[in-house]
């Protein structure tokens, strides 16, 4: 692998990390790993405004981390990039931290 290829790969990975580096986006991703859901469900689970959820979903979608499937007027979101499941699993592997996160978003 030459230096240019290496730089491209590392740039792509750092962009991925930038996208998930926000606490709300990390929380959304952890919810979506558990199950596909719509905006209404995320609003109820995370207790934040619809506009905030939509902005974060847009960034995650543009980064290719999630996809939305339209069912009438409702869009159900799910994880598109399986690499992110492993990464978030590593970040949240501490069962005490995961317990705290789950309590705060329920």
mmCIF file of N, CA and C in Angstrom:
data_model
loop_
_atom_site.group_PDB
_atom_site.id
_atom_site.type_symbol
_atom_site.label_atom_id
_atom_site.label_comp_id
_atom_site.label_asym_id
_atom_site.label_seq_id
_atom_site.Cartn_x
_atom_site.Cartn_y
_atom_site.Cartn_z
ATOM 1 N N UNK A 1 0.855 -1.176 0.000
ATOM 2 C CA UNK A 1 0.000 0.000 0.000
ATOM 3 C C UNK A 1 0.899 1.237 0.000
ATOM 4 N N UNK A 2 0.640 2.127 -0.927
ATOM 5 C CA UNK A 2 1.464 3.334 -0.978
ATOM 6 C C UNK A 2 0.932 4.396 -0.005
ATOM 7 N N UNK A 3 1.688 5.449 0.168
ATOM 8 C CA UNK A 3 1.357 6.495 1.141
ATOM 9 C C UNK A 3 0.033 7.201 0.808
ATOM 10 N N UNK A 4 -0.243 7.398 -0.473
ATOM 11 C CA UNK A 4 -1.484 8.069 -0.872
ATOM 12 C C UNK A 4 -2.701 7.224 -0.491
ATOM 13 N N UNK A 5 -2.632 5.925 -0.742
ATOM 14 C CA UNK A 5 -3.733 5.031 -0.366
ATOM 15 C C UNK A 5 -3.917 5.025 1.142
ATOM 16 N N UNK A 6 -2.816 4.963 1.853
ATOM 17 C CA UNK A 6 -2.863 4.953 3.311
ATOM 18 C C UNK A 6 -3.515 6.229 3.837
ATOM 19 N N UNK A 7 -3.138 7.354 3.243
ATOM 20 C CA UNK A 7 -3.701 8.642 3.662
ATOM 21 C C UNK A 7 -5.200 8.693 3.392
ATOM 22 N N UNK A 8 -5.639 8.180 2.249
ATOM 23 C CA UNK A 8 -7.075 8.163 1.921
ATOM 24 C C UNK A 8 -7.858 7.322 2.918
ATOM 25 N N UNK A 9 -7.311 6.166 3.245
ATOM 26 C CA UNK A 9 -7.988 5.279 4.205
ATOM 27 C C UNK A 9 -8.074 5.946 5.573
ATOM 28 N N UNK A 10 -6.975 6.528 6.024
ATOM 29 C CA UNK A 10 -6.963 7.175 7.330
ATOM 30 C C UNK A 10 -7.870 8.400 7.361
ATOM 31 N N UNK A 11 -7.940 9.128 6.273
ATOM 32 C CA UNK A 11 -8.842 10.282 6.188
ATOM 33 C C UNK A 11 -10.290 9.826 6.281
ATOM 34 N N UNK A 12 -10.616 8.760 5.568
ATOM 35 C CA UNK A 12 -11.982 8.228 5.611
ATOM 36 C C UNK A 12 -12.355 7.781 7.023
ATOM 37 N N UNK A 13 -11.445 7.103 7.692
ATOM 38 C CA UNK A 13 -11.703 6.641 9.058
ATOM 39 C C UNK A 13 -11.840 7.809 10.025
ATOM 40 N N UNK A 14 -11.030 8.844 9.845
ATOM 41 C CA UNK A 14 -11.130 9.998 10.748
ATOM 42 C C UNK A 14 -12.439 10.750 10.528
ATOM 43 N N UNK A 15 -12.919 10.799 9.299
ATOM 44 C CA UNK A 15 -14.220 11.423 9.015
ATOM 45 C C UNK A 15 -15.344 10.643 9.693
ATOM 46 N N UNK A 16 -15.246 9.330 9.676
ATOM 47 C CA UNK A 16 -16.223 8.484 10.362
ATOM 48 C C UNK A 16 -16.235 8.801 11.854
ATOM 49 N N UNK A 17 -15.062 8.912 12.447
ATOM 50 C CA UNK A 17 -14.968 9.225 13.872
ATOM 51 C C UNK A 17 -15.533 10.608 14.188
ATOM 52 N N UNK A 18 -15.319 11.566 13.303
ATOM 53 C CA UNK A 18 -15.863 12.914 13.512
ATOM 54 C C UNK A 18 -17.389 12.882 13.565
ATOM 55 N N UNK A 19 -17.986 12.090 12.690
ATOM 56 C CA UNK A 19 -19.449 12.027 12.632
ATOM 57 C C UNK A 19 -20.017 11.427 13.914
ATOM 58 N N UNK A 20 -19.395 10.381 14.424
ATOM 59 C CA UNK A 20 -19.955 9.739 15.616
ATOM 60 C C UNK A 20 -19.495 10.402 16.911
ATOM 61 N N UNK A 21 -18.629 11.400 16.827
ATOM 62 C CA UNK A 21 -18.044 12.012 18.022
ATOM 63 C C UNK A 21 -19.037 12.847 18.831
ATOM 64 N N UNK A 22 -20.202 13.111 18.306
ATOM 65 C CA UNK A 22 -21.200 13.894 19.042
ATOM 66 C C UNK A 22 -22.019 12.958 19.933
ATOM 67 N N UNK A 23 -22.244 13.325 21.194
ATOM 68 C CA UNK A 23 -22.986 12.436 22.111
ATOM 69 C C UNK A 23 -24.376 12.035 21.619
ATOM 70 N N UNK A 24 -25.097 12.968 20.996
ATOM 71 C CA UNK A 24 -26.439 12.640 20.505
ATOM 72 C C UNK A 24 -26.378 11.637 19.365
ATOM 73 N N UNK A 25 -25.416 11.799 18.464
ATOM 74 C CA UNK A 25 -25.295 10.862 17.347
ATOM 75 C C UNK A 25 -24.856 9.486 17.846
ATOM 76 N N UNK A 26 -23.991 9.470 18.823
ATOM 77 C CA UNK A 26 -23.571 8.202 19.415
ATOM 78 C C UNK A 26 -24.761 7.508 20.084
ATOM 79 N N UNK A 27 -25.583 8.283 20.746
ATOM 80 C CA UNK A 27 -26.776 7.751 21.389
ATOM 81 C C UNK A 27 -27.768 7.220 20.348
ATOM 82 N N UNK A 28 -27.980 7.967 19.279
ATOM 83 C CA UNK A 28 -28.876 7.520 18.204
ATOM 84 C C UNK A 28 -28.373 6.207 17.621
ATOM 85 N N UNK A 29 -27.083 6.140 17.350
ATOM 86 C CA UNK A 29 -26.520 4.918 16.788
ATOM 87 C C UNK A 29 -26.680 3.737 17.741
ATOM 88 N N UNK A 30 -26.464 3.981 19.027
ATOM 89 C CA UNK A 30 -26.625 2.870 19.983
ATOM 90 C C UNK A 30 -28.081 2.401 20.030
ATOM 91 N N UNK A 31 -29.027 3.320 19.882
ATOM 92 C CA UNK A 31 -30.452 2.939 19.814
ATOM 93 C C UNK A 31 -30.725 2.105 18.557
ATOM 94 N N UNK A 32 -30.156 2.549 17.428
ATOM 95 C CA UNK A 32 -30.411 1.869 16.159
ATOM 96 C C UNK A 32 -29.732 0.510 16.082
ATOM 97 N N UNK A 33 -28.685 0.307 16.853
ATOM 98 C CA UNK A 33 -28.054 -1.010 16.890
ATOM 99 C C UNK A 33 -29.016 -2.007 17.532
ATOM 100 N N UNK A 34 -29.729 -1.540 18.553
ATOM 101 C CA UNK A 34 -30.689 -2.414 19.236
ATOM 102 C C UNK A 34 -31.880 -2.750 18.348
ATOM 103 N N UNK A 35 -32.372 -1.749 17.601
ATOM 104 C CA UNK A 35 -33.532 -1.972 16.734
ATOM 105 C C UNK A 35 -33.715 -0.804 15.776
ATOM 106 N N UNK A 36 -34.288 -1.083 14.615
ATOM 107 C CA UNK A 36 -34.643 -0.027 13.679
ATOM 108 C C UNK A 36 -35.795 0.760 14.285
ATOM 109 N N UNK A 37 -35.805 2.072 14.037
ATOM 110 C CA UNK A 37 -36.895 2.872 14.610
ATOM 111 C C UNK A 37 -37.100 4.159 13.814
ATOM 112 N N UNK A 38 -38.189 4.836 14.128
ATOM 113 C CA UNK A 38 -38.511 6.087 13.455
ATOM 114 C C UNK A 38 -38.184 7.281 14.366
ATOM 115 N N UNK A 39 -38.378 8.479 13.843
ATOM 116 C CA UNK A 39 -38.052 9.706 14.581
ATOM 117 C C UNK A 39 -38.888 9.812 15.850
ATOM 118 N N UNK A 40 -40.163 9.483 15.777
ATOM 119 C CA UNK A 40 -41.038 9.581 16.942
ATOM 120 C C UNK A 40 -40.509 8.728 18.098
ATOM 121 N N UNK A 41 -40.082 7.521 17.778
ATOM 122 C CA UNK A 41 -39.536 6.640 18.803
ATOM 123 C C UNK A 41 -38.279 7.248 19.425
ATOM 124 N N UNK A 42 -37.392 7.807 18.589
ATOM 125 C CA UNK A 42 -36.161 8.425 19.097
ATOM 126 C C UNK A 42 -36.464 9.640 19.965
ATOM 127 N N UNK A 43 -37.469 10.428 19.580
ATOM 128 C CA UNK A 43 -37.870 11.596 20.381
ATOM 129 C C UNK A 43 -38.307 11.139 21.766
ATOM 130 N N UNK A 44 -39.146 10.120 21.807
ATOM 131 C CA UNK A 44 -39.644 9.608 23.090
ATOM 132 C C UNK A 44 -38.519 8.992 23.925
ATOM 133 N N UNK A 45 -37.659 8.247 23.277
ATOM 134 C CA UNK A 45 -36.602 7.540 23.992
ATOM 135 C C UNK A 45 -35.518 8.496 24.508
ATOM 136 N N UNK A 46 -35.183 9.511 23.706
ATOM 137 C CA UNK A 46 -34.078 10.402 24.061
ATOM 138 C C UNK A 46 -34.547 11.711 24.695
ATOM 139 N N UNK A 47 -35.837 12.007 24.575
ATOM 140 C CA UNK A 47 -36.407 13.218 25.158
ATOM 141 C C UNK A 47 -35.715 14.494 24.661
ATOM 142 N N UNK A 48 -35.560 14.588 23.338
ATOM 143 C CA UNK A 48 -35.010 15.797 22.717
ATOM 144 C C UNK A 48 -35.920 16.186 21.547
ATOM 145 N N UNK A 49 -35.870 17.447 21.127
ATOM 146 C CA UNK A 49 -36.781 17.922 20.069
ATOM 147 C C UNK A 49 -36.587 17.213 18.724
ATOM 148 N N UNK A 50 -37.677 17.162 17.984
ATOM 149 C CA UNK A 50 -37.678 16.531 16.662
ATOM 150 C C UNK A 50 -36.650 17.157 15.736
ATOM 151 N N UNK A 51 -36.522 18.479 15.759
ATOM 152 C CA UNK A 51 -35.577 19.149 14.860
ATOM 153 C C UNK A 51 -34.136 18.731 15.155
ATOM 154 N N UNK A 52 -33.817 18.536 16.432
ATOM 155 C CA UNK A 52 -32.472 18.108 16.815
ATOM 156 C C UNK A 52 -32.208 16.694 16.331
ATOM 157 N N UNK A 53 -33.169 15.812 16.545
ATOM 158 C CA UNK A 53 -33.039 14.416 16.079
ATOM 159 C C UNK A 53 -32.848 14.401 14.564
ATOM 160 N N UNK A 54 -33.668 15.166 13.854
ATOM 161 C CA UNK A 54 -33.609 15.179 12.388
ATOM 162 C C UNK A 54 -32.262 15.672 11.879
ATOM 163 N N UNK A 55 -31.702 16.686 12.518
ATOM 164 C CA UNK A 55 -30.381 17.191 12.109
ATOM 165 C C UNK A 55 -29.308 16.119 12.269
ATOM 166 N N UNK A 56 -29.344 15.423 13.391
ATOM 167 C CA UNK A 56 -28.347 14.380 13.624
ATOM 168 C C UNK A 56 -28.552 13.186 12.691
ATOM 169 N N UNK A 57 -29.801 12.824 12.449
ATOM 170 C CA UNK A 57 -30.081 11.734 11.509
ATOM 171 C C UNK A 57 -29.569 12.085 10.116
ATOM 172 N N UNK A 58 -29.734 13.335 9.721
ATOM 173 C CA UNK A 58 -29.259 13.782 8.420
ATOM 174 C C UNK A 58 -27.747 13.619 8.296
ATOM 175 N N UNK A 59 -27.016 14.013 9.323
ATOM 176 C CA UNK A 59 -25.550 13.873 9.296
ATOM 177 C C UNK A 59 -25.138 12.408 9.240
ATOM 178 N N UNK A 60 -25.823 11.571 10.002
ATOM 179 C CA UNK A 60 -25.510 10.142 10.006
ATOM 180 C C UNK A 60 -25.830 9.511 8.652
ATOM 181 N N UNK A 61 -26.928 9.947 8.046
ATOM 182 C CA UNK A 61 -27.327 9.438 6.732
ATOM 183 C C UNK A 61 -26.344 9.873 5.654
ATOM 184 N N UNK A 62 -25.933 11.137 5.694
ATOM 185 C CA UNK A 62 -24.974 11.649 4.702
ATOM 186 C C UNK A 62 -23.617 10.952 4.811
ATOM 187 N N UNK A 63 -23.266 10.507 6.010
ATOM 188 C CA UNK A 63 -22.005 9.797 6.218
ATOM 189 C C UNK A 63 -22.116 8.316 5.841
ATOM 190 N N UNK A 64 -23.325 7.879 5.491
ATOM 191 C CA UNK A 64 -23.522 6.491 5.091
ATOM 192 C C UNK A 64 -23.596 5.512 6.253
ATOM 193 N N UNK A 65 -23.826 6.048 7.456
ATOM 194 C CA UNK A 65 -23.886 5.174 8.633
ATOM 195 C C UNK A 65 -25.269 4.586 8.858
ATOM 196 N N UNK A 66 -26.297 5.310 8.420
ATOM 197 C CA UNK A 66 -27.671 4.825 8.559
ATOM 198 C C UNK A 66 -28.409 4.973 7.233
ATOM 199 N N UNK A 67 -29.499 4.247 7.118
ATOM 200 C CA UNK A 67 -30.398 4.376 5.968
ATOM 201 C C UNK A 67 -31.812 4.522 6.497
ATOM 202 N N UNK A 68 -32.645 5.165 5.707
ATOM 203 C CA UNK A 68 -34.049 5.312 6.057
ATOM 204 C C UNK A 68 -34.912 4.615 5.033
ATOM 205 N N UNK A 69 -35.889 3.873 5.517
ATOM 206 C CA UNK A 69 -36.838 3.194 4.636
ATOM 207 C C UNK A 69 -38.212 3.798 4.861
ATOM 208 N N UNK A 70 -38.762 4.361 3.796
ATOM 209 C CA UNK A 70 -40.055 5.033 3.889
ATOM 210 C C UNK A 70 -41.194 4.026 3.885
ATOM 211 N N UNK A 71 -42.105 4.197 4.848
ATOM 212 C CA UNK A 71 -43.340 3.406 4.942
ATOM 213 C C UNK A 71 -44.479 4.411 5.044
ATOM 214 N N UNK A 72 -45.019 4.829 3.914
ATOM 215 C CA UNK A 72 -46.035 5.882 3.914
ATOM 216 C C UNK A 72 -45.389 7.204 4.285
ATOM 217 N N UNK A 73 -45.858 7.839 5.355
ATOM 218 C CA UNK A 73 -45.285 9.115 5.790
ATOM 219 C C UNK A 73 -44.162 8.922 6.808
ATOM 220 N N UNK A 74 -43.973 7.701 7.241
ATOM 221 C CA UNK A 74 -42.988 7.397 8.276
ATOM 222 C C UNK A 74 -41.702 6.840 7.661
ATOM 223 N N UNK A 75 -40.571 7.240 8.215
ATOM 224 C CA UNK A 75 -39.282 6.703 7.787
ATOM 225 C C UNK A 75 -38.683 5.930 8.958
ATOM 226 N N UNK A 76 -38.342 4.685 8.700
ATOM 227 C CA UNK A 76 -37.704 3.845 9.717
ATOM 228 C C UNK A 76 -36.213 3.809 9.421
ATOM 229 N N UNK A 77 -35.419 4.147 10.427
ATOM 230 C CA UNK A 77 -33.969 4.212 10.268
ATOM 231 C C UNK A 77 -33.310 2.961 10.812
ATOM 232 N N UNK A 78 -32.220 2.564 10.159
ATOM 233 C CA UNK A 78 -31.445 1.415 10.615
ATOM 234 C C UNK A 78 -29.973 1.632 10.270
ATOM 235 N N UNK A 79 -29.125 0.830 10.858
ATOM 236 C CA UNK A 79 -27.687 0.916 10.630
ATOM 237 C C UNK A 79 -27.370 0.417 9.221
ATOM 238 N N UNK A 80 -26.593 1.186 8.468
ATOM 239 C CA UNK A 80 -26.202 0.804 7.119
ATOM 240 C C UNK A 80 -24.770 0.302 7.069
ATOM 241 N N UNK A 81 -23.951 0.780 7.982
ATOM 242 C CA UNK A 81 -22.531 0.460 7.995
ATOM 243 C C UNK A 81 -22.254 -0.471 9.175
ATOM 244 N N UNK A 82 -22.085 -1.752 8.884
ATOM 245 C CA UNK A 82 -21.901 -2.726 9.964
ATOM 246 C C UNK A 82 -20.595 -2.504 10.737
ATOM 247 N N UNK A 83 -19.646 -1.831 10.129
ATOM 248 C CA UNK A 83 -18.389 -1.505 10.813
ATOM 249 C C UNK A 83 -18.664 -0.683 12.080
ATOM 250 N N UNK A 84 -19.674 0.154 12.017
ATOM 251 C CA UNK A 84 -19.991 1.036 13.140
ATOM 252 C C UNK A 84 -20.511 0.246 14.340
ATOM 253 N N UNK A 85 -21.135 -0.893 14.102
ATOM 254 C CA UNK A 85 -21.649 -1.712 15.203
ATOM 255 C C UNK A 85 -20.498 -2.178 16.087
ATOM 256 N N UNK A 86 -19.443 -2.653 15.472
ATOM 257 C CA UNK A 86 -18.266 -3.096 16.234
ATOM 258 C C UNK A 86 -17.618 -1.941 16.974
ATOM 259 N N UNK A 87 -17.512 -0.801 16.304
ATOM 260 C CA UNK A 87 -16.873 0.365 16.906
ATOM 261 C C UNK A 87 -17.652 0.854 18.130
ATOM 262 N N UNK A 88 -18.953 0.958 18.007
ATOM 263 C CA UNK A 88 -19.777 1.405 19.135
ATOM 264 C C UNK A 88 -19.771 0.351 20.245
ATOM 265 N N UNK A 89 -19.741 -0.908 19.849
ATOM 266 C CA UNK A 89 -19.632 -1.977 20.840
ATOM 267 C C UNK A 89 -18.372 -1.825 21.677
ATOM 268 N N UNK A 90 -17.268 -1.459 21.043
ATOM 269 C CA UNK A 90 -16.021 -1.227 21.779
ATOM 270 C C UNK A 90 -16.132 -0.012 22.696
ATOM 271 N N UNK A 91 -16.748 1.039 22.192
ATOM 272 C CA UNK A 91 -16.886 2.256 22.986
ATOM 273 C C UNK A 91 -17.776 2.051 24.204
ATOM 274 N N UNK A 92 -18.798 1.229 24.061
ATOM 275 C CA UNK A 92 -19.788 1.048 25.121
ATOM 276 C C UNK A 92 -19.697 -0.324 25.771
ATOM 277 N N UNK A 93 -18.536 -0.936 25.741
ATOM 278 C CA UNK A 93 -18.415 -2.290 26.288
ATOM 279 C C UNK A 93 -18.451 -2.340 27.806
ATOM 280 N N UNK A 94 -18.179 -1.219 28.451
ATOM 281 C CA UNK A 94 -18.247 -1.174 29.907
ATOM 282 C C UNK A 94 -19.714 -1.283 30.313
ATOM 283 N N UNK A 95 -20.089 -2.358 30.983
ATOM 284 C CA UNK A 95 -21.497 -2.599 31.305
ATOM 285 C C UNK A 95 -22.076 -1.517 32.213
ATOM 286 N N UNK A 96 -21.255 -0.930 33.077
ATOM 287 C CA UNK A 96 -21.745 0.142 33.947
ATOM 288 C C UNK A 96 -22.100 1.383 33.125
ATOM 289 N N UNK A 97 -21.245 1.749 32.173
ATOM 290 C CA UNK A 97 -21.528 2.895 31.305
ATOM 291 C C UNK A 97 -22.771 2.630 30.466
ATOM 292 N N UNK A 98 -22.875 1.437 29.924
ATOM 293 C CA UNK A 98 -24.026 1.090 29.098
ATOM 294 C C UNK A 98 -25.310 1.153 29.911
ATOM 295 N N UNK A 99 -25.261 0.729 31.141
ATOM 296 C CA UNK A 99 -26.410 0.782 32.033
ATOM 297 C C UNK A 99 -26.838 2.233 32.266
ATOM 298 N N UNK A 100 -25.882 3.121 32.498
ATOM 299 C CA UNK A 100 -26.163 4.541 32.712
ATOM 300 C C UNK A 100 -26.795 5.148 31.468
ATOM 301 N N UNK A 101 -26.255 4.829 30.305
ATOM 302 C CA UNK A 101 -26.784 5.355 29.042
ATOM 303 C C UNK A 101 -28.214 4.870 28.849
ATOM 304 N N UNK A 102 -28.440 3.587 29.048
ATOM 305 C CA UNK A 102 -29.784 3.022 28.871
ATOM 306 C C UNK A 102 -30.794 3.670 29.804
ATOM 307 N N UNK A 103 -30.412 3.918 31.040
ATOM 308 C CA UNK A 103 -31.315 4.563 31.996
ATOM 309 C C UNK A 103 -31.663 5.970 31.539
ATOM 310 N N UNK A 104 -30.687 6.691 31.003
ATOM 311 C CA UNK A 104 -30.903 8.084 30.642
ATOM 312 C C UNK A 104 -31.690 8.254 29.357
ATOM 313 N N UNK A 105 -31.732 7.255 28.512
ATOM 314 C CA UNK A 105 -32.487 7.416 27.275
ATOM 315 C C UNK A 105 -33.827 6.705 27.309
ATOM 316 N N UNK A 106 -34.136 6.088 28.391
ATOM 317 C CA UNK A 106 -35.456 5.437 28.523
ATOM 318 C C UNK A 106 -36.432 6.320 29.247
#
